[in-house]
Tab-separated table of C-alpha atoms and ligand atoms in Angstrom:
chain	number	residue	atom	x	y	z
M	1	MET	CA	-23.534	-43.442	3.875
M	2	ARG	CA	-20.305	-44.602	4.522
M	3	ARG	CA	-19.159	-44.211	1.177
M	4	THR	CA	-20.274	-41.102	1.083
M	5	LEU	CA	-18.114	-39.935	4.199
M	6	ILE	CA	-15.298	-41.624	2.917
M	7	ARG	CA	-15.018	-39.812	-0.534
M	8	LEU	CA	-15.911	-36.168	1.530
M	9	PHE	CA	-12.659	-37.200	3.749
M	10	GLN	CA	-10.844	-37.983	0.536
M	11	VAL	CA	-12.037	-34.500	-1.020
M	12	SER	CA	-11.255	-32.219	2.261
M	13	ILE	CA	-7.421	-34.241	2.140
M	14	THR	CA	-6.873	-33.372	-1.358
M	15	THR	CA	-8.133	-30.010	-1.023
M	16	ALA	CA	-5.783	-29.317	1.975
M	17	VAL	CA	-2.667	-30.690	0.507
M	18	ALA	CA	-3.396	-29.042	-2.687
M	19	MET	CA	-4.270	-25.777	-0.793
M	20	SER	CA	-0.714	-25.882	1.159
M	21	LEU	CA	1.282	-27.084	-1.769
M	22	SER	CA	0.031	-24.472	-4.503
M	23	GLY	CA	1.922	-21.707	-2.721
M	24	CYS	CA	-1.015	-19.957	-2.157
M	25	ASN	CA	0.020	-16.762	0.192
M	26	TYR	CA	-1.275	-15.567	3.317
M	27	TRP	CA	-0.416	-11.782	3.009
M	28	LEU	CA	-3.535	-10.903	4.823
M	29	PHE	CA	-2.080	-12.867	7.838
M	30	ASP	CA	0.992	-11.271	7.355
M	31	PRO	CA	0.830	-7.599	7.945
M	32	LYS	CA	3.877	-5.268	8.139
M	33	GLY	CA	1.786	-1.854	9.148
M	34	PRO	CA	-0.587	-0.938	11.185
M	35	ILE	CA	-3.594	-0.712	8.751
M	36	ALA	CA	-3.001	-4.085	7.508
M	37	ASP	CA	-2.420	-5.108	11.226
M	38	GLU	CA	-5.979	-3.732	12.296
M	39	GLN	CA	-7.532	-5.416	9.200
M	40	MET	CA	-5.967	-8.635	10.006
M	41	PHE	CA	-7.770	-8.263	13.694
M	42	LEU	CA	-11.236	-7.264	12.015
M	43	ILE	CA	-11.237	-10.044	9.611
M	44	ILE	CA	-10.606	-12.743	12.515
M	45	LEU	CA	-12.815	-11.123	14.414
M	46	CYS	CA	-15.452	-11.138	12.107
M	47	ALA	CA	-15.123	-14.543	11.316
M	48	ALA	CA	-15.188	-15.552	14.957
M	49	VAL	CA	-18.601	-14.109	15.151
M	50	MET	CA	-19.671	-15.844	12.184
M	51	LEU	CA	-18.520	-19.241	13.604
M	52	ILE	CA	-21.004	-18.199	16.476
M	53	VAL	CA	-23.757	-19.294	14.121
M	54	VAL	CA	-21.461	-21.575	11.732
M	55	VAL	CA	-20.533	-23.890	14.348
M	56	PRO	CA	-24.024	-24.671	16.178
M	57	VAL	CA	-25.921	-25.011	12.953
M	58	THR	CA	-23.299	-27.493	11.721
M	59	ILE	CA	-23.524	-29.572	14.790
M	60	MET	CA	-27.643	-29.256	14.729
M	61	GLY	CA	-27.407	-30.451	10.994
M	62	VAL	CA	-25.456	-33.769	11.798
M	63	TRP	CA	-27.068	-34.172	15.119
M	64	PHE	CA	-30.783	-33.413	14.534
M	65	PRO	CA	-31.771	-36.607	11.609
M	66	LEU	CA	-29.539	-38.625	13.604
M	67	ARG	CA	-31.749	-38.382	16.628
M	68	TYR	CA	-34.504	-37.122	15.223
M	69	GLY	CA	-34.419	-39.327	11.958
M	70	LYS	CA	-36.914	-41.883	10.507
M	71	GLY	CA	-36.448	-45.081	12.634
M	72	LYS	CA	-35.163	-42.956	15.477
M	73	ARG	CA	-38.389	-43.092	17.568
M	74	THR	CA	-36.257	-42.446	20.914
M	75	GLU	CA	-37.915	-39.479	22.097
M	76	GLU	CA	-41.401	-38.434	22.786
M	77	TYR	CA	-43.297	-37.729	19.830
M	78	GLN	CA	-45.409	-34.284	20.388
M	79	PRO	CA	-47.148	-33.595	17.223
M	80	ASP	CA	-49.135	-30.447	19.072
M	81	TRP	CA	-46.299	-28.769	20.469
M	82	GLU	CA	-46.247	-25.588	18.409
M	83	HIS	CA	-44.527	-22.484	20.943
M	84	SER	CA	-41.283	-21.992	23.040
M	85	ASN	CA	-40.378	-18.539	24.322
M	86	LYS	CA	-36.970	-20.249	25.047
M	87	ILE	CA	-36.280	-20.751	21.261
M	88	GLU	CA	-37.625	-17.527	20.491
M	89	ALA	CA	-35.528	-16.141	22.645
M	90	VAL	CA	-32.399	-17.936	21.138
M	91	VAL	CA	-33.664	-17.325	17.548
M	92	TRP	CA	-34.057	-13.665	17.611
M	93	GLY	CA	-31.836	-12.674	20.442
M	94	ILE	CA	-28.527	-14.183	18.968
M	95	PRO	CA	-28.745	-12.641	15.635
M	96	ILE	CA	-29.740	-9.458	17.091
M	97	LEU	CA	-27.079	-9.377	18.896
M	98	ILE	CA	-24.396	-10.368	16.603
M	99	ILE	CA	-26.266	-7.566	14.370
M	100	ILE	CA	-25.482	-4.947	17.116
M	101	ALA	CA	-21.767	-6.159	17.654
M	102	LEU	CA	-21.068	-6.303	13.948
M	103	ALA	CA	-22.709	-3.114	13.252
M	104	THR	CA	-20.649	-1.336	16.033
M	105	ILE	CA	-17.364	-2.652	14.738
M	106	THR	CA	-18.325	-1.406	11.149
M	107	TRP	CA	-19.158	1.983	12.354
M	108	ILE	CA	-15.864	2.324	14.653
M	109	THR	CA	-13.452	0.819	12.054
M	110	SER	CA	-14.983	2.556	9.063
M	111	HIS	CA	-14.077	5.724	10.741
M	112	SER	CA	-10.427	4.692	11.502
M	113	LEU	CA	-9.509	2.486	9.021
M	114	ASP	CA	-10.663	5.402	6.393
M	115	PRO	CA	-8.371	5.302	3.719
M	116	ARG	CA	-8.458	9.082	3.411
M	117	GLN	CA	-7.482	9.495	7.220
M	118	PRO	CA	-4.152	10.526	7.375
M	119	ILE	CA	-1.508	8.099	9.496
M	120	GLU	CA	-0.765	9.544	13.088
M	121	SER	CA	3.124	9.597	13.081
M	122	ASP	CA	6.207	11.832	14.119
M	123	LYS	CA	7.380	12.057	10.778
M	124	PRO	CA	5.664	13.845	7.693
M	125	THR	CA	3.380	12.119	5.517
M	126	MET	CA	5.325	11.072	2.107
M	127	VAL	CA	3.281	11.892	-1.594
M	128	VAL	CA	3.221	9.106	-3.965
M	129	GLN	CA	1.338	9.356	-7.221
M	130	VAL	CA	0.102	6.343	-8.435
M	131	VAL	CA	-1.049	5.927	-12.191
M	132	ALA	CA	-2.959	2.518	-13.789
M	133	MET	CA	-1.719	1.890	-17.208
M	134	ASP	CA	-1.862	-0.844	-19.753
M	135	TRP	CA	-0.650	-3.178	-17.869
M	136	LYS	CA	1.755	-1.909	-15.754
M	137	TRP	CA	2.094	0.740	-12.451
M	138	LEU	CA	3.401	3.966	-12.734
M	139	PHE	CA	4.956	6.017	-9.691
M	140	ILE	CA	5.592	9.647	-9.558
M	141	TYR	CA	7.552	11.039	-6.631
M	142	PRO	CA	6.316	14.632	-6.718
M	143	GLU	CA	8.689	15.538	-3.669
M	144	GLN	CA	11.800	14.011	-5.336
M	145	GLY	CA	10.808	14.731	-9.039
M	146	ILE	CA	11.314	11.178	-10.291
M	147	ALA	CA	9.204	8.534	-11.356
M	148	SER	CA	9.100	4.423	-11.752
M	149	ILE	CA	7.444	1.745	-13.537
M	150	ASN	CA	6.727	-1.694	-11.511
M	151	GLU	CA	8.688	-0.664	-8.485
M	152	MET	CA	8.485	1.843	-5.612
M	153	ALA	CA	10.213	2.225	-2.256
M	154	MET	CA	9.103	4.104	0.966
M	155	PRO	CA	10.931	4.660	4.238
M	156	VAL	CA	9.963	2.487	6.940
M	157	ASN	CA	7.367	4.182	9.836
M	158	THR	CA	6.658	7.213	7.389
M	159	PRO	CA	2.975	7.185	6.655
M	160	VAL	CA	2.611	7.556	2.934
M	161	GLU	CA	-0.274	8.695	0.718
M	162	PHE	CA	-0.676	7.449	-1.918
M	163	LEU	CA	-2.952	9.331	-4.720
M	164	VAL	CA	-3.955	6.792	-7.135
M	165	THR	CA	-5.729	7.645	-10.876
M	166	SER	CA	-5.746	5.335	-13.979
M	167	ASP	CA	-4.718	6.314	-17.760
M	168	THR	CA	-7.041	2.817	-18.871
M	169	VAL	CA	-10.115	1.088	-17.286
M	170	MET	CA	-10.404	0.824	-13.923
M	171	ASN	CA	-7.977	-1.374	-12.059
M	172	SER	CA	-7.211	-1.547	-8.208
M	173	PHE	CA	-4.332	-0.503	-6.474
M	174	PHE	CA	-3.728	-3.204	-3.440
M	175	ILE	CA	-0.227	-4.044	-1.525
M	176	PRO	CA	-2.006	-6.410	1.116
M	177	GLN	CA	1.042	-6.654	3.788
M	178	LEU	CA	0.198	-2.917	4.130
M	179	GLY	CA	-3.591	-3.125	4.132
M	180	THR	CA	-6.248	-1.422	2.187
M	181	GLN	CA	-6.782	-1.566	-1.498
M	182	ILE	CA	-8.045	1.318	-3.604
M	183	TYR	CA	-9.585	1.509	-7.250
M	184	ALA	CA	-7.931	3.313	-9.544
M	185	MET	CA	-10.196	5.315	-11.850
M	186	SER	CA	-9.507	7.563	-14.740
M	187	GLY	CA	-10.662	10.966	-14.633
M	188	MET	CA	-10.128	10.716	-10.501
M	189	GLU	CA	-8.220	11.004	-7.927
M	190	ASN	CA	-8.576	8.345	-5.033
M	191	ARG	CA	-6.272	8.231	-1.745
M	192	VAL	CA	-4.957	5.907	0.518
M	193	HIS	CA	-2.501	6.189	3.535
M	194	LEU	CA	-0.339	3.324	4.058
M	195	MET	CA	2.529	2.479	6.518
M	196	ALA	CA	5.118	-0.334	6.798
M	197	ASP	CA	6.673	-0.744	10.256
M	198	GLU	CA	8.878	-3.449	8.829
M	199	ALA	CA	11.419	-3.196	6.044
M	200	GLY	CA	10.837	-5.967	3.392
M	201	THR	CA	9.560	-5.938	-0.487
M	202	TYR	CA	6.144	-6.435	-0.510
M	203	ARG	CA	4.327	-7.602	-3.451
M	204	GLY	CA	1.762	-4.759	-4.743
M	205	PHE	CA	-0.630	-6.027	-7.443
M	206	SER	CA	-3.838	-4.992	-9.271
M	207	ALA	CA	-7.137	-6.313	-7.688
M	208	ASN	CA	-9.165	-5.410	-10.507
M	209	TYR	CA	-8.983	-7.652	-13.420
M	210	SER	CA	-8.026	-5.133	-16.331
M	211	GLY	CA	-7.689	-7.086	-19.501
M	212	PHE	CA	-5.364	-9.499	-21.245
M	213	GLY	CA	-1.792	-8.630	-19.470
M	214	PHE	CA	-3.526	-8.272	-16.076
M	215	ALA	CA	-1.580	-11.240	-14.325
M	216	GLY	CA	1.686	-9.279	-14.974
M	217	MET	CA	0.945	-6.056	-13.518
M	218	LYS	CA	2.455	-6.590	-10.643
M	219	PHE	CA	5.175	-4.423	-8.542
M	220	ASP	CA	7.664	-4.563	-5.762
M	221	ALA	CA	6.938	-2.334	-2.583
M	222	ILE	CA	10.381	-1.633	-1.283
M	223	ALA	CA	10.158	-0.721	2.666
M	224	THR	CA	13.394	0.492	3.812
M	225	ASP	CA	15.386	2.697	6.497
M	226	GLN	CA	15.536	6.260	5.565
M	227	THR	CA	19.092	5.553	4.190
M	228	GLY	CA	17.959	3.007	2.005
M	229	PHE	CA	15.495	4.719	0.597
M	230	GLU	CA	17.490	7.758	-0.188
M	231	ALA	CA	20.236	5.391	-2.007
M	232	TRP	CA	17.046	4.199	-4.019
M	233	VAL	CA	16.072	7.786	-4.830
M	234	ALA	CA	19.518	8.421	-5.797
M	235	LYS	CA	19.421	5.445	-7.697
M	236	VAL	CA	16.315	6.456	-9.684
M	237	LYS	CA	18.146	9.926	-10.170
M	238	ALA	CA	21.207	8.472	-11.929
M	239	ALA	CA	18.979	6.409	-14.097
M	240	PRO	CA	19.465	7.092	-17.777
M	241	GLN	CA	16.278	7.992	-18.636
M	242	ILE	CA	13.535	10.726	-18.265
M	243	LEU	CA	9.720	10.475	-18.577
M	244	ASP	CA	9.317	12.952	-21.416
M	245	GLU	CA	6.460	13.241	-23.615
M	246	SER	CA	7.595	10.519	-26.068
M	247	GLU	CA	8.377	7.921	-23.184
M	248	LEU	CA	5.009	8.542	-21.847
M	249	ALA	CA	3.528	8.010	-25.451
M	250	HIS	CA	5.694	4.818	-25.152
M	251	LEU	CA	4.411	3.645	-21.648
M	252	ARG	CA	0.427	4.283	-23.394
M	253	GLU	CA	1.161	1.137	-25.570
M	254	LYS	CA	0.007	-1.803	-24.262
M	255	SER	CA	2.611	-3.920	-22.914
M	256	ARG	CA	3.115	-7.067	-20.250
M	257	ASP	CA	5.394	-8.025	-17.664
M	258	VAL	CA	7.049	-5.096	-17.544
M	259	ALA	CA	10.265	-5.163	-15.807
M	260	PRO	CA	10.819	-2.154	-13.071
M	261	ILE	CA	12.315	0.878	-14.961
M	262	HIS	CA	13.570	4.263	-13.234
M	263	TYR	CA	12.870	7.499	-14.770
M	264	ALA	CA	15.507	10.415	-13.508
M	265	SER	CA	12.769	13.111	-13.630
M	266	VAL	CA	9.493	13.835	-14.743
M	267	ASN	CA	6.871	16.341	-15.651
M	268	PRO	CA	5.750	17.775	-12.138
M	269	LEU	CA	2.438	18.242	-13.508
M	270	LEU	CA	1.745	14.934	-15.421
M	271	PHE	CA	-0.299	13.195	-12.574
M	272	SER	CA	-3.152	15.714	-12.877
M	273	GLU	CA	-2.695	16.009	-16.774
M	274	ILE	CA	-3.388	12.514	-16.451
M	275	ILE	CA	-6.514	12.983	-14.509
M	276	GLU	CA	-7.861	16.093	-16.778
M	277	ARG	CA	-7.256	13.908	-19.651
M	278	TYR	CA	-10.739	12.034	-18.898
M	279	ALA	CA	-12.048	14.046	-16.432
M	280	GLY	CA	-15.744	15.425	-17.378
M	281	ALA	CA	-15.005	13.379	-20.614
M	282	LEU	CA	-17.352	10.350	-20.162
M	283	GLY	CA	-17.003	8.511	-23.544
M	284	ASN	CA	-15.022	11.223	-24.730
M	285	ALA	CA	-11.690	10.782	-23.565
M	286	ARG	CA	-9.108	12.935	-25.866
W	301	CU	CU1	-16.676	-4.484	-6.502
């Protein structure tokens, strides 16, 4: 018993030290936008509600064997005891209350955090089209007429509507510090509204395994003030490359750990053409 406890203690200390040294990122607990804020609150709230069960059960799991275990006949022995209204009330009442609380929270936040729901703001929503490729992210700015690979920028405090599709297998578009991940699937368009309320460069990646180069399928989401965003757009517009048919064919080749690329111009219909390439063609992609 004692050795087991010591061993358990060693394992937990080692795990705690390893986790603190591993460079784990607690992005979900460092939100930089209103959606991520609300989601962090949800995570903490749900964990706290679960602890209402986990903490007493853990305590009882240790306490009962210690107090009532073999050789511990300190309490009165009651073999003909069979029913208690108090226990029934607790074991039914508490779970019912927890389910009602969780159901209410789920109902409300499923609507308030619906990814399709626009974010209220005095600024108009900006549209960014996102395409998952093998293994990089393509960003198309239809309003600015530019495109980029593995780097995107957005003005702070401006809602952004991301239209997301895939030119390959399923991926999931995720910038943890801004909230809500959304699946990128070929032949269809998913939408997620996100907003950054603090300037910074946030890591984005695919949250759905998509093959060999998946680990390097990362991008920077640069949130900056309006001037900084306009400067970024100007920089991309000044890039030597454009995203034409031959460059697109090149992008469709599998590649890993791709450094950011800027395209001064892009076919304005490219996003819908990529969707149409797969639409209604299950197992029959051109
Ligand atoms: Cu799943």
